[in-house]
XYZ file of C-alpha atoms in Angstrom:
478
model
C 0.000 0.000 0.000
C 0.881 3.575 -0.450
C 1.905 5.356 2.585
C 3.555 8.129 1.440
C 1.672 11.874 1.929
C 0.107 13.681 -0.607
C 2.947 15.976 -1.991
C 0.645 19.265 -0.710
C -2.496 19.901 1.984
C -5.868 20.007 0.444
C -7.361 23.556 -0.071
C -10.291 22.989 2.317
C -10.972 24.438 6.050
C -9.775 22.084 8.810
C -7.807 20.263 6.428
C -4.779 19.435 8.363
C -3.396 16.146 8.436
C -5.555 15.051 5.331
C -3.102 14.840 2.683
C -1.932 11.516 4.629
C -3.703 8.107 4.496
C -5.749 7.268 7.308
C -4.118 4.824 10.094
C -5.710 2.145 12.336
C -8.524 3.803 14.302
C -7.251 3.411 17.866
C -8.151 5.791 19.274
C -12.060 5.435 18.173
C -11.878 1.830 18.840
C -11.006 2.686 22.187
C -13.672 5.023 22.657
C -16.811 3.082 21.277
C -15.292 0.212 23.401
C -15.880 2.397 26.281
C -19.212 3.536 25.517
C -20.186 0.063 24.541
C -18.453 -1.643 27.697
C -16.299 -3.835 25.791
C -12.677 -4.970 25.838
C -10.521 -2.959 22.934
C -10.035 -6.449 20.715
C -14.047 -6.513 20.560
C -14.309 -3.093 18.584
C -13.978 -3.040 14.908
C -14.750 0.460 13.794
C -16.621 0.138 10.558
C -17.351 2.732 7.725
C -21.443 2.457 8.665
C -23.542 -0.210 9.874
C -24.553 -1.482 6.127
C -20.422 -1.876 5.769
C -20.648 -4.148 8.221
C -23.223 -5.857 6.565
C -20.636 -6.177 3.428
C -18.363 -7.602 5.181
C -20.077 -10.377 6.448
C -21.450 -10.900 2.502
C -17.275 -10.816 1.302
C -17.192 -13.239 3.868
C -19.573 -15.485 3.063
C -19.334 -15.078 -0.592
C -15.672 -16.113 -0.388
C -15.779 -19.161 1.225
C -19.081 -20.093 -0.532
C -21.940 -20.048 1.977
C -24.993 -18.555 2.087
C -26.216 -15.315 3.546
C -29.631 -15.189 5.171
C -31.143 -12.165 5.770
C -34.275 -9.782 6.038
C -36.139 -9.555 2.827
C -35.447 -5.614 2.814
C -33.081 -2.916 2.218
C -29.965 -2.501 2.184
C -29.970 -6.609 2.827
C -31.252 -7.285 -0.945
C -29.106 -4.795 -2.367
C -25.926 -6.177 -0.743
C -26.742 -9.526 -1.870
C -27.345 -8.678 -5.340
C -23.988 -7.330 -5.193
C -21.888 -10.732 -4.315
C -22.238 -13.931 -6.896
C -25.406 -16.848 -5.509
C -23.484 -19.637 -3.797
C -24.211 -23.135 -4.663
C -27.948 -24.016 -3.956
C -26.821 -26.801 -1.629
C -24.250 -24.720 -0.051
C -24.381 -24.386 3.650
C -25.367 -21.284 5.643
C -22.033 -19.153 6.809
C -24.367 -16.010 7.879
C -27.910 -14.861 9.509
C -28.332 -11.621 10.035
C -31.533 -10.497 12.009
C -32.198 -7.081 13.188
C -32.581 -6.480 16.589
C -34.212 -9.800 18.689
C -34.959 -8.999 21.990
C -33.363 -9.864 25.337
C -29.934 -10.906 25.526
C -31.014 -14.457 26.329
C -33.355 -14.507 22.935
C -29.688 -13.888 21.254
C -27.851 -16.684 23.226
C -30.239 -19.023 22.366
C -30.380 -18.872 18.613
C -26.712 -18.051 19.069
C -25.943 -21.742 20.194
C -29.105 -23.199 17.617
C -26.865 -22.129 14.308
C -23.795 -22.313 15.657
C -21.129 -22.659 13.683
C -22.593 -20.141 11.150
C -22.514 -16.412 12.218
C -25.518 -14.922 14.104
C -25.334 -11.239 12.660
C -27.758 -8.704 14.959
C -28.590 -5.709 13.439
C -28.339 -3.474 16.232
C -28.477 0.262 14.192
C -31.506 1.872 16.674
C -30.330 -0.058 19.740
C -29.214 2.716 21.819
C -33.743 4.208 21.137
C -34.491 0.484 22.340
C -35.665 -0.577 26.144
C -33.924 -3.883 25.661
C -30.014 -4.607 26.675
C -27.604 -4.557 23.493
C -26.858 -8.115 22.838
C -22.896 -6.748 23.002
C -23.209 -8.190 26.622
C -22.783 -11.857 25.926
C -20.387 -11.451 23.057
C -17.691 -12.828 25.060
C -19.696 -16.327 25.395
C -20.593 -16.562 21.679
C -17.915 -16.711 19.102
C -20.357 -16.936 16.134
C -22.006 -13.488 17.745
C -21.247 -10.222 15.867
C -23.528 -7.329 16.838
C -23.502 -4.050 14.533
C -24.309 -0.566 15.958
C -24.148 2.780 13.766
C -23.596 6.266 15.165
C -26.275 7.488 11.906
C -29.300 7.907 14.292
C -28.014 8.220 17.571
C -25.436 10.746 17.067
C -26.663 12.358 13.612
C -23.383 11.174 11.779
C -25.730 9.251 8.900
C -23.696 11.451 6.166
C -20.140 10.673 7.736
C -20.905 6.583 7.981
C -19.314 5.342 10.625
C -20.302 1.814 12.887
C -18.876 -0.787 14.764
C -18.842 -4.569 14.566
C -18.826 -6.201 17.910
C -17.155 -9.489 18.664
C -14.898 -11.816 19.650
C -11.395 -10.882 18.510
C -11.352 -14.211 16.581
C -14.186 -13.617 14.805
C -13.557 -10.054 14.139
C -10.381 -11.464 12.898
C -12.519 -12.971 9.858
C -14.127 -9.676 8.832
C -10.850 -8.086 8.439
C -9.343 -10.626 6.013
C -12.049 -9.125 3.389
C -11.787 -5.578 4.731
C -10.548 -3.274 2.152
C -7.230 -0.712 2.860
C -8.542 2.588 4.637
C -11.240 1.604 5.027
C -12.022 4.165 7.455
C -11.428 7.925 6.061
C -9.755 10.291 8.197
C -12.428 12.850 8.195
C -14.927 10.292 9.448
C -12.713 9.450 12.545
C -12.505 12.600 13.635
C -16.359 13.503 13.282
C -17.118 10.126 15.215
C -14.386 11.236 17.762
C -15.979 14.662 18.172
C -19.615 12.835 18.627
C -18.311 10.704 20.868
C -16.486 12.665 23.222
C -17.582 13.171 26.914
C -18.667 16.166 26.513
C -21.560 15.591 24.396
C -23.140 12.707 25.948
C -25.737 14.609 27.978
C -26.682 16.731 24.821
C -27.183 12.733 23.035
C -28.771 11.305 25.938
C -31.767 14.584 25.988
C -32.070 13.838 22.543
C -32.655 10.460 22.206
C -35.342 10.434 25.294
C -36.720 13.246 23.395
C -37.007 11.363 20.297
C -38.345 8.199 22.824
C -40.789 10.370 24.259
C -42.019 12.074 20.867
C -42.508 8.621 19.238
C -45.205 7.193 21.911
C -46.803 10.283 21.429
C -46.977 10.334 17.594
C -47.901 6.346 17.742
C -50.307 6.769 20.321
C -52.388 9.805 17.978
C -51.402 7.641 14.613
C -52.803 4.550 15.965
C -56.226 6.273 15.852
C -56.235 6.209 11.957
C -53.899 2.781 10.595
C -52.068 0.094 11.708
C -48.479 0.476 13.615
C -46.570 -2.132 14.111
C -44.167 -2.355 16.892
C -40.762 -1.247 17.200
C -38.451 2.005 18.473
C -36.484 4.501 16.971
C -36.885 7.401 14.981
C -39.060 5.825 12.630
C -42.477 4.714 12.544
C -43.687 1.712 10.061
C -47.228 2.402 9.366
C -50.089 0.656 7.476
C -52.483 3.126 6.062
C -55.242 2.290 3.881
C -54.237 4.678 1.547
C -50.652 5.445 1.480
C -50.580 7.651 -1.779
C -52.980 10.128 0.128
C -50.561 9.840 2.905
C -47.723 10.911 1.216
C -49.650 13.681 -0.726
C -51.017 15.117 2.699
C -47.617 14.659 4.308
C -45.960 16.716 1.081
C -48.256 19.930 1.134
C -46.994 20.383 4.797
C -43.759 19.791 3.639
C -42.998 16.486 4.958
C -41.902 13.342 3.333
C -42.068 9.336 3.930
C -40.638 6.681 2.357
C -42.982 3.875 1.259
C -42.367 -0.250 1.525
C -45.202 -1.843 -0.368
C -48.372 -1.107 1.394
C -46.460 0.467 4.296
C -44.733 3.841 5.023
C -42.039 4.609 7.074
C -42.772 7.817 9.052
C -39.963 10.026 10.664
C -40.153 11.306 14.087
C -38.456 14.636 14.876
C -36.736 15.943 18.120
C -38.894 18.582 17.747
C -42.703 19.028 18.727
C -43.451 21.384 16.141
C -42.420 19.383 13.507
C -44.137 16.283 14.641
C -47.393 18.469 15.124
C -47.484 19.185 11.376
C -47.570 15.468 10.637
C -50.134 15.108 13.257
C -51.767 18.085 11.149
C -51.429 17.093 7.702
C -53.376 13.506 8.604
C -56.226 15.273 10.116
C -55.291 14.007 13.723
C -54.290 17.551 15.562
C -53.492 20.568 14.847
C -50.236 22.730 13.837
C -48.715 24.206 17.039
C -47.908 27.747 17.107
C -44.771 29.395 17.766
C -42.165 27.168 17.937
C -39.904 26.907 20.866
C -37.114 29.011 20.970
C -33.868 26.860 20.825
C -29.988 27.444 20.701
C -26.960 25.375 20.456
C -23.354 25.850 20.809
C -20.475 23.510 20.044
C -17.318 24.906 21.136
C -14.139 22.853 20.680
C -10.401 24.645 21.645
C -7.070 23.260 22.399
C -8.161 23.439 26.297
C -11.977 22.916 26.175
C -14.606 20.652 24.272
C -18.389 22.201 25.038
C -21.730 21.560 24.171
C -24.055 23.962 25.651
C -28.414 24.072 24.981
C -30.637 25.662 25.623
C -34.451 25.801 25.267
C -36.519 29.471 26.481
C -39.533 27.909 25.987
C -39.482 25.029 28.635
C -38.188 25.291 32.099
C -36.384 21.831 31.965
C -34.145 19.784 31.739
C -31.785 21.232 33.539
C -27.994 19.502 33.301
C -24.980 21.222 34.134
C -21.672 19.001 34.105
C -18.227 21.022 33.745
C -16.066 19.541 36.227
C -16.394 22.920 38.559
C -18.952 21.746 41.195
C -19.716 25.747 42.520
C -19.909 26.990 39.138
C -22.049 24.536 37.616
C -24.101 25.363 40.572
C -24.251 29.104 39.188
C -25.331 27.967 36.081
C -28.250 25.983 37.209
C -29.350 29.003 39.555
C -29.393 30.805 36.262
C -31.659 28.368 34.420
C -33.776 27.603 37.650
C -34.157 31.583 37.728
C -34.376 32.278 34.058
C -37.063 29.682 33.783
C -35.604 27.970 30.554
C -34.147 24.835 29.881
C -30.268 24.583 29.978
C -27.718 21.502 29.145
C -23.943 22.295 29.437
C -21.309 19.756 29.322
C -17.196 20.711 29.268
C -14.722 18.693 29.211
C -11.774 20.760 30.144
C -8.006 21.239 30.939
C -9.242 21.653 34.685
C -5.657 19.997 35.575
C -3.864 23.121 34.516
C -6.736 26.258 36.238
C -10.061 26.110 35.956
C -10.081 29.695 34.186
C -10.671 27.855 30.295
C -13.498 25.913 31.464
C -15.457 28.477 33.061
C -15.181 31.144 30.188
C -15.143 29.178 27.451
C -18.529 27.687 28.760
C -20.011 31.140 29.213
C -19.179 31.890 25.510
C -20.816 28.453 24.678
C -23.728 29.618 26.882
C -23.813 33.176 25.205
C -23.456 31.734 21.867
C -26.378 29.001 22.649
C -28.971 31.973 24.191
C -28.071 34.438 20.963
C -28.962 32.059 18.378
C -32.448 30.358 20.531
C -33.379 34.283 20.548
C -33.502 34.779 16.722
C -34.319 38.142 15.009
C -35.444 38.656 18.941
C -39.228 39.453 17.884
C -41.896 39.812 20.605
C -39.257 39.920 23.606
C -39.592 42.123 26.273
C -36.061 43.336 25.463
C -35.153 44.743 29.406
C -34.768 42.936 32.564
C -33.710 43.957 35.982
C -32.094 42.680 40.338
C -31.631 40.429 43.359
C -30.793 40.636 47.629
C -29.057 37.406 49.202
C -28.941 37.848 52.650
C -26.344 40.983 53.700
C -25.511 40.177 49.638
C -27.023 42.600 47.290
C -26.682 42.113 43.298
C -28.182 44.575 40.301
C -27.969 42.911 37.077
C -29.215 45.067 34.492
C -29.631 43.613 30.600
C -30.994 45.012 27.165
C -30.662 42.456 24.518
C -30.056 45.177 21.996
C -27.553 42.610 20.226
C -25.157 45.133 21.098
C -22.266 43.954 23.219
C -21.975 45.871 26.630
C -20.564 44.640 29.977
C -20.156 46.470 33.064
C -19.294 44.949 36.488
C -18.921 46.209 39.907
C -17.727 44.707 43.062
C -14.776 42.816 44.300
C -14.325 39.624 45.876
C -11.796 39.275 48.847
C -11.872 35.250 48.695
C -10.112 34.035 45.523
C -11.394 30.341 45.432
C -14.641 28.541 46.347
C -14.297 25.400 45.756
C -12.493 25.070 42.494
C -14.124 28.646 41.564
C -11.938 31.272 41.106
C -14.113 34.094 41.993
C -11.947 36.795 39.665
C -13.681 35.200 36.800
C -17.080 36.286 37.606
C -16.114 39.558 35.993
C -14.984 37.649 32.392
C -18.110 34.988 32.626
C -20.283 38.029 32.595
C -17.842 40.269 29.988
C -18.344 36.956 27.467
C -21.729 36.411 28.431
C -22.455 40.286 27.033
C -20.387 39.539 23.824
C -21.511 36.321 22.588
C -24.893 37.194 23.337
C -24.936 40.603 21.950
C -26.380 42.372 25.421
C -25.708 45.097 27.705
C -25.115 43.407 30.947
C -24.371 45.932 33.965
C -23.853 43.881 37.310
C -23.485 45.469 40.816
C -22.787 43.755 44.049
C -21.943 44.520 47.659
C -22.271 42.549 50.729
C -19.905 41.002 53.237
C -20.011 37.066 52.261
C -18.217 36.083 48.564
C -20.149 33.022 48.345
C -23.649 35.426 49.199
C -22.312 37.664 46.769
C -21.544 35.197 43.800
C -24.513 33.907 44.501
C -26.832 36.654 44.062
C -24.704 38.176 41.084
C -26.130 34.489 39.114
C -29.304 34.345 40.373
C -30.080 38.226 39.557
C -28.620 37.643 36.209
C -31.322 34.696 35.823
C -34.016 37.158 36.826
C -33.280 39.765 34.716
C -32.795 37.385 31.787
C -36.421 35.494 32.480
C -37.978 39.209 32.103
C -35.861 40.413 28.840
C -36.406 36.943 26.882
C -40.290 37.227 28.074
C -42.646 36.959 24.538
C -44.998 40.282 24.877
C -46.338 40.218 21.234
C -44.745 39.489 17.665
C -42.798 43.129 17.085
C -39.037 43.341 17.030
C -38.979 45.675 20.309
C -37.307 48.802 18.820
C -37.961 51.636 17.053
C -35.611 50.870 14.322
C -37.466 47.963 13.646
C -34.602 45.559 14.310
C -32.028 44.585 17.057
């Protein structure tokens, strides 16, 4: 194989280190086998779930046994692709989507042994049941497939894992192709995977959970469902054409399997209300909910901050700093909106990166939930804490503005360095295009640091407050 670089960089942002051939995955493998409770020698990173799929077709079309699977895409297209083994050749490979319990799996594991039980397992982490990934280690004919395309949105950068024993994952890679694995997908599935997102994936996936009983629940009133999880619904209507005409003039598409469709279900209400609304089963909601999100990646801090003004929870703060993430939910409890913030950060070194970085992830996640900022109240104003007093003024003018007053004596508590209330609140102003003017006096730090967060909650519940539908200025625009 060719090793050798490219003899110049591509001309494309983020580009660097591209111009070389991808190497081994290690440090993915090592990952997913951490999030999937594996040893390392189980993990085979995998350019999607359906190239998992092709490699256990290579497989079987190599040594001359037969695949069965699912009569269904991509299973029919992958075995169109490989030549028909001999009609009395014997079975090397069945490959099932997801079965059940763990002990379902074992059981048909040790029934075809010694072909290959193949579980599909591509929706496993929207599922109620274990992954079968448990009892690889007492099945060498076991390989389970997941995907990071639903689960963590990566469906355009196709990247998977096969599951096994390091024997049997041995096999796969004797008809896996070189690079397999591109470069710019390892890094996207590193990104998805890191720490730092995984309370942003978990809300979303028991949002998608929680959205799909609903949608089922209202569908079921009108055609057939059949079972199953994930973010799709398979549906039997007794006319699917109309279906997928009503679905299209509210700008919504299926995709139809013989006399069945196969419904999406968003993360968000509002869209899920317009399918609701285009079958005749509810009605469009109104104003959607105002929502912001910030990913924030630096040499010293990976961030995911969201945020959602419309609902008052959840509320999940997780950046290492135990008083500060405090501070952060007395800002959401007091601003009265929904606020996830995870960092992962070079707290080793100071905490000083973690803390101000996630304020600019926090600006940067209230700026863009606020919009074109029409109908807010604009102003907000104050708060006492015991001998503590804090003003926090705001006007979310979308012009940047900070002013702060008052002095701490203390310099840590906790792991909080209390000089950096002055820069949370500076990047706060500038990354969500505000005025901020903070005051505080009083006696006690901790009072005082206290009241300076929850004020700034209070004032921000009034200014993000929906009054009516005009842009509040007299320019017309913020």
């Amino acid at each position: 194989m060719n090793n050798l670089p490219a003899p110049f960089a591509p001309l494309v942002a983020g580009g660097d280190g591209l111009d070389r051939y991808p190497a081994e995955p290690r440090a993915l493998a090592a990952r997913m086998a951490d999030i999937y409770g594996l040893p390392l020698d189980s993990v085979l990173p995998v350019r999607g779930l359906t190239h998992g799929l092709e490699l256990v077709f290579r497989l079987a079309a190599r040594d001359g046994l037969r695949v069965e699977a699912p009569d269904a895409e991509p299973y029919r297209a992958l075995a169109a692709l490989y030549a028909a083994p001999a009609p009395d050749a014997a079975t090397g490979a069945i490959i099932l989507r997801a079965l059940g319990s763990p002990e379902a799996v074992a059981e048909m594991a040790e029934r075809v042994a010694p072909a290959l039980l193949v579980i599909d397992e591509g929706m496993a982490e929207f599922a109620d049941a274990p992954s079968a990934a448990s009892i690889i280690g007492d099945h060498a004919n076991l390989i389970v497939l997941r995907s990071l395309s639903l689960a963590y949105g990566l469906a355009g950068a196709r990247v998977g894992a096969a599951l096994a024993q390091p024997e049997t994952l041995a096999r796969l890679t004797s008809v896996q192709e070189p690079y397999a694995l591109p470069e710019i997908s390892i890094r996207l599935a590193l990104q998805a995977l890191d720490p730092s997102r995984m309370i942003e994936t978990t809300a979303r996936i028991a949002l998608v959970r929680s959205e799909r009983d609903r949608l089922v629940k209202a569908l079921a009133r009108d055609m057939a469902i059949e079972p199953g999880f994930g973010p799709v619904i398979m549906a039997r209507p007794a006319d699917p054409d109309a279906v997928l005409t009503a679905l299209a003039r509210f700008g919504l598409a299926a995709e139809r399997a013989g006399d069945r469709l196969r419904l999406p279900v968003s993360a968000r209400a509002e869209v899920n209300d317009r399918l609701l609304a285009a079958l005749g089963l509810g009605a469009a909601s109104g104003r959607a909910h105002r929502t912001g999100e910030a990913v924030r990646d630096t040499k010293e801090t990976r961030i995911v901050c969201a945020v959602d003004l419309d609902a008052t929870g959840p509320v999940s703060i997780a950046t290492g700093v135990g008083f500060f993430d405090h501070m952060l939910e007395q800002v959401a409890a007091h601003g009265g909106f929904s606020l996830r913030l995870a960092c992962e950060g070079d707290l080793h070194t100071d905490p000083h990166h973690t803390i101000e970085d996630s304020a600019i992830a926090l600006g940067q996640a209230l700026k863009q939930a606020l919009g074109e900022r029409r109908g807010i109240a604009r102003y907000g104003f104050v708060l006492p804490m015991d001998e503590a007093n804090a003003s926090v003024s705001i006007d979310l003018s979308g012009r940047p503005y900070p002013v702060f007053e008052g002095t701490f004596a203390t310099p840590f508590i906790g792991d909080y360095r209390t000089d950096l209330t002055a820069h949370v609140f500076r990047s706060l102003a500038e990354h969500l295009g505000a005025a901020i003017h903070v005051s505080v006096t009083g006696d006690d730090d901790h009072h005082k640091t206290e009241a300076v967060y929850k004020a700034f909650g209070r004032a921000l519940r009034q200014a993000i407050r929906i009054e009516g539908d005009a842009v509040p200025s007299t320019k017309g625009v913020l």
